[in-house]
């Protein structure tokens, strides 16, 4: 069984910064893409940023230039550095990983439980 555990959310004033972390644990052979999604109240879950095992990244237009995604492959951990936060960034942030379990020749998708980010104006 694979688990993704997020940390680092909280309450911050507009213009502030937060750093989210997500660690994958369990019987993992390899992880391909890892990403961050968010869901605000009454809205659909949306992609924030993702990063491949080769460190290719892509970002939602709304966070380009403010957020940076990175990963530590040795620790199966992905990070999201969020700067210049805005009230519209308020949401539950979810970690996502495309992983291959040990003994399998197929990739599966795992999700974390989510961490709340609240940006006050």
Short mmCIF file of C-alpha atoms in Angstrom, two decimals:
data_model
loop_
_atom_site.label_atom_id
_atom_site.label_comp_id
_atom_site.label_asym_id
_atom_site.label_seq_id
_atom_site.Cartn_x
_atom_site.Cartn_y
_atom_site.Cartn_z
CA UNK A 1 0.00 0.00 0.00
CA UNK A 2 1.28 3.46 -0.90
CA UNK A 3 0.61 6.58 1.12
CA UNK A 4 1.15 10.24 0.31
CA UNK A 5 1.40 12.51 3.34
CA UNK A 6 1.27 16.28 2.86
CA UNK A 7 2.45 18.92 5.30
CA UNK A 8 3.13 22.63 5.39
CA UNK A 9 -0.29 24.18 4.90
CA UNK A 10 -1.64 26.94 7.10
CA UNK A 11 -2.82 30.51 7.35
CA UNK A 12 -0.75 33.30 5.82
CA UNK A 13 -1.31 36.93 4.86
CA UNK A 14 -1.44 38.02 1.25
CA UNK A 15 2.07 38.43 -0.10
CA UNK A 16 3.45 35.78 2.21
CA UNK A 17 4.99 32.39 1.51
CA UNK A 18 4.39 28.77 2.37
CA UNK A 19 6.20 25.56 1.48
CA UNK A 20 4.26 22.34 1.06
CA UNK A 21 5.85 18.91 1.26
CA UNK A 22 4.51 15.53 0.22
CA UNK A 23 6.28 12.27 1.03
CA UNK A 24 5.36 8.99 -0.62
CA UNK A 25 5.88 5.79 1.34
CA UNK A 26 5.15 2.12 0.86
CA UNK A 27 6.07 -0.56 -1.62
CA UNK A 28 7.19 1.68 -4.47
CA UNK A 29 9.38 0.60 -7.35
CA UNK A 30 9.40 3.95 -9.13
CA UNK A 31 7.52 7.22 -9.36
CA UNK A 32 6.98 8.99 -12.64
CA UNK A 33 5.13 12.29 -12.35
CA UNK A 34 4.34 13.98 -9.05
CA UNK A 35 2.08 16.96 -8.79
CA UNK A 36 0.06 19.38 -6.76
CA UNK A 37 -3.62 20.09 -7.30
CA UNK A 38 -5.98 22.34 -5.41
CA UNK A 39 -9.68 22.62 -4.81
CA UNK A 40 -11.39 25.75 -3.56
CA UNK A 41 -14.92 25.65 -2.11
CA UNK A 42 -17.51 25.25 -4.84
CA UNK A 43 -14.88 24.73 -7.54
CA UNK A 44 -13.40 21.76 -9.34
CA UNK A 45 -10.01 20.38 -8.48
CA UNK A 46 -7.36 21.94 -10.71
CA UNK A 47 -3.74 21.30 -11.52
CA UNK A 48 -1.30 23.67 -9.85
CA UNK A 49 2.04 22.20 -10.91
CA UNK A 50 3.64 18.88 -11.77
CA UNK A 51 7.12 17.52 -12.23
CA UNK A 52 8.41 14.41 -13.98
CA UNK A 53 11.12 12.10 -12.72
CA UNK A 54 13.46 13.94 -15.07
CA UNK A 55 12.49 17.29 -13.48
CA UNK A 56 10.45 18.63 -16.37
CA UNK A 57 7.87 20.96 -14.88
CA UNK A 58 4.68 22.65 -15.89
CA UNK A 59 2.48 25.13 -14.05
CA UNK A 60 -0.99 26.56 -14.14
CA UNK A 61 -0.93 30.04 -15.65
CA UNK A 62 -2.31 31.48 -12.42
CA UNK A 63 0.77 30.46 -10.41
CA UNK A 64 3.59 30.90 -12.94
CA UNK A 65 6.36 33.04 -11.54
CA UNK A 66 5.09 32.66 -7.97
CA UNK A 67 5.15 28.91 -7.26
CA UNK A 68 8.02 26.47 -7.73
CA UNK A 69 7.72 22.70 -7.71
CA UNK A 70 10.70 20.47 -6.96
CA UNK A 71 11.34 16.90 -5.90
CA UNK A 72 13.83 14.70 -4.11
CA UNK A 73 13.76 11.37 -5.92
CA UNK A 74 15.84 9.64 -3.25
CA UNK A 75 13.21 10.52 -0.65
CA UNK A 76 10.14 10.16 -2.91
CA UNK A 77 9.20 13.67 -1.86
CA UNK A 78 7.77 16.59 -3.81
CA UNK A 79 7.72 20.21 -2.67
CA UNK A 80 5.75 23.29 -3.61
CA UNK A 81 7.26 26.64 -2.72
CA UNK A 82 4.52 29.24 -2.84
CA UNK A 83 5.49 32.93 -2.84
CA UNK A 84 3.50 36.12 -3.26
CA UNK A 85 0.38 34.32 -2.14
CA UNK A 86 -3.01 35.80 -2.98
CA UNK A 87 -6.42 35.26 -1.38
CA UNK A 88 -7.49 33.40 -4.53
CA UNK A 89 -4.83 30.78 -3.75
CA UNK A 90 -6.95 29.69 -0.79
CA UNK A 91 -7.84 26.02 -1.26
CA UNK A 92 -7.16 22.50 -0.11
CA UNK A 93 -3.95 21.38 -1.79
CA UNK A 94 -3.56 17.74 -2.77
CA UNK A 95 -0.44 15.84 -3.68
CA UNK A 96 -0.56 13.30 -6.49
CA UNK A 97 1.89 10.65 -7.67
CA UNK A 98 2.03 8.31 -10.63
CA UNK A 99 3.82 5.27 -9.20
CA UNK A 100 4.76 1.70 -10.00
CA UNK A 101 4.42 -0.70 -7.04
CA UNK A 102 7.09 -3.29 -6.41
CA UNK A 103 6.33 -6.46 -8.39
CA UNK A 104 3.96 -4.75 -10.82
CA UNK A 105 4.48 -3.62 -14.40
CA UNK A 106 1.81 -0.96 -14.29
CA UNK A 107 1.52 2.56 -12.96
CA UNK A 108 -1.16 3.68 -10.53
CA UNK A 109 -2.20 7.05 -9.19
CA UNK A 110 -2.16 7.93 -5.50
CA UNK A 111 -3.54 11.00 -3.78
CA UNK A 112 -2.73 12.59 -0.46
CA UNK A 113 -5.36 13.57 2.08
CA UNK A 114 -4.99 17.29 1.38
CA UNK A 115 -3.68 20.24 3.33
CA UNK A 116 -5.51 23.54 3.81
CA UNK A 117 -3.92 26.76 2.60
CA UNK A 118 -5.69 29.95 3.60
CA UNK A 119 -4.50 33.37 2.43
CA UNK A 120 -6.00 36.37 4.18
CA UNK A 121 -6.30 39.78 2.54
#
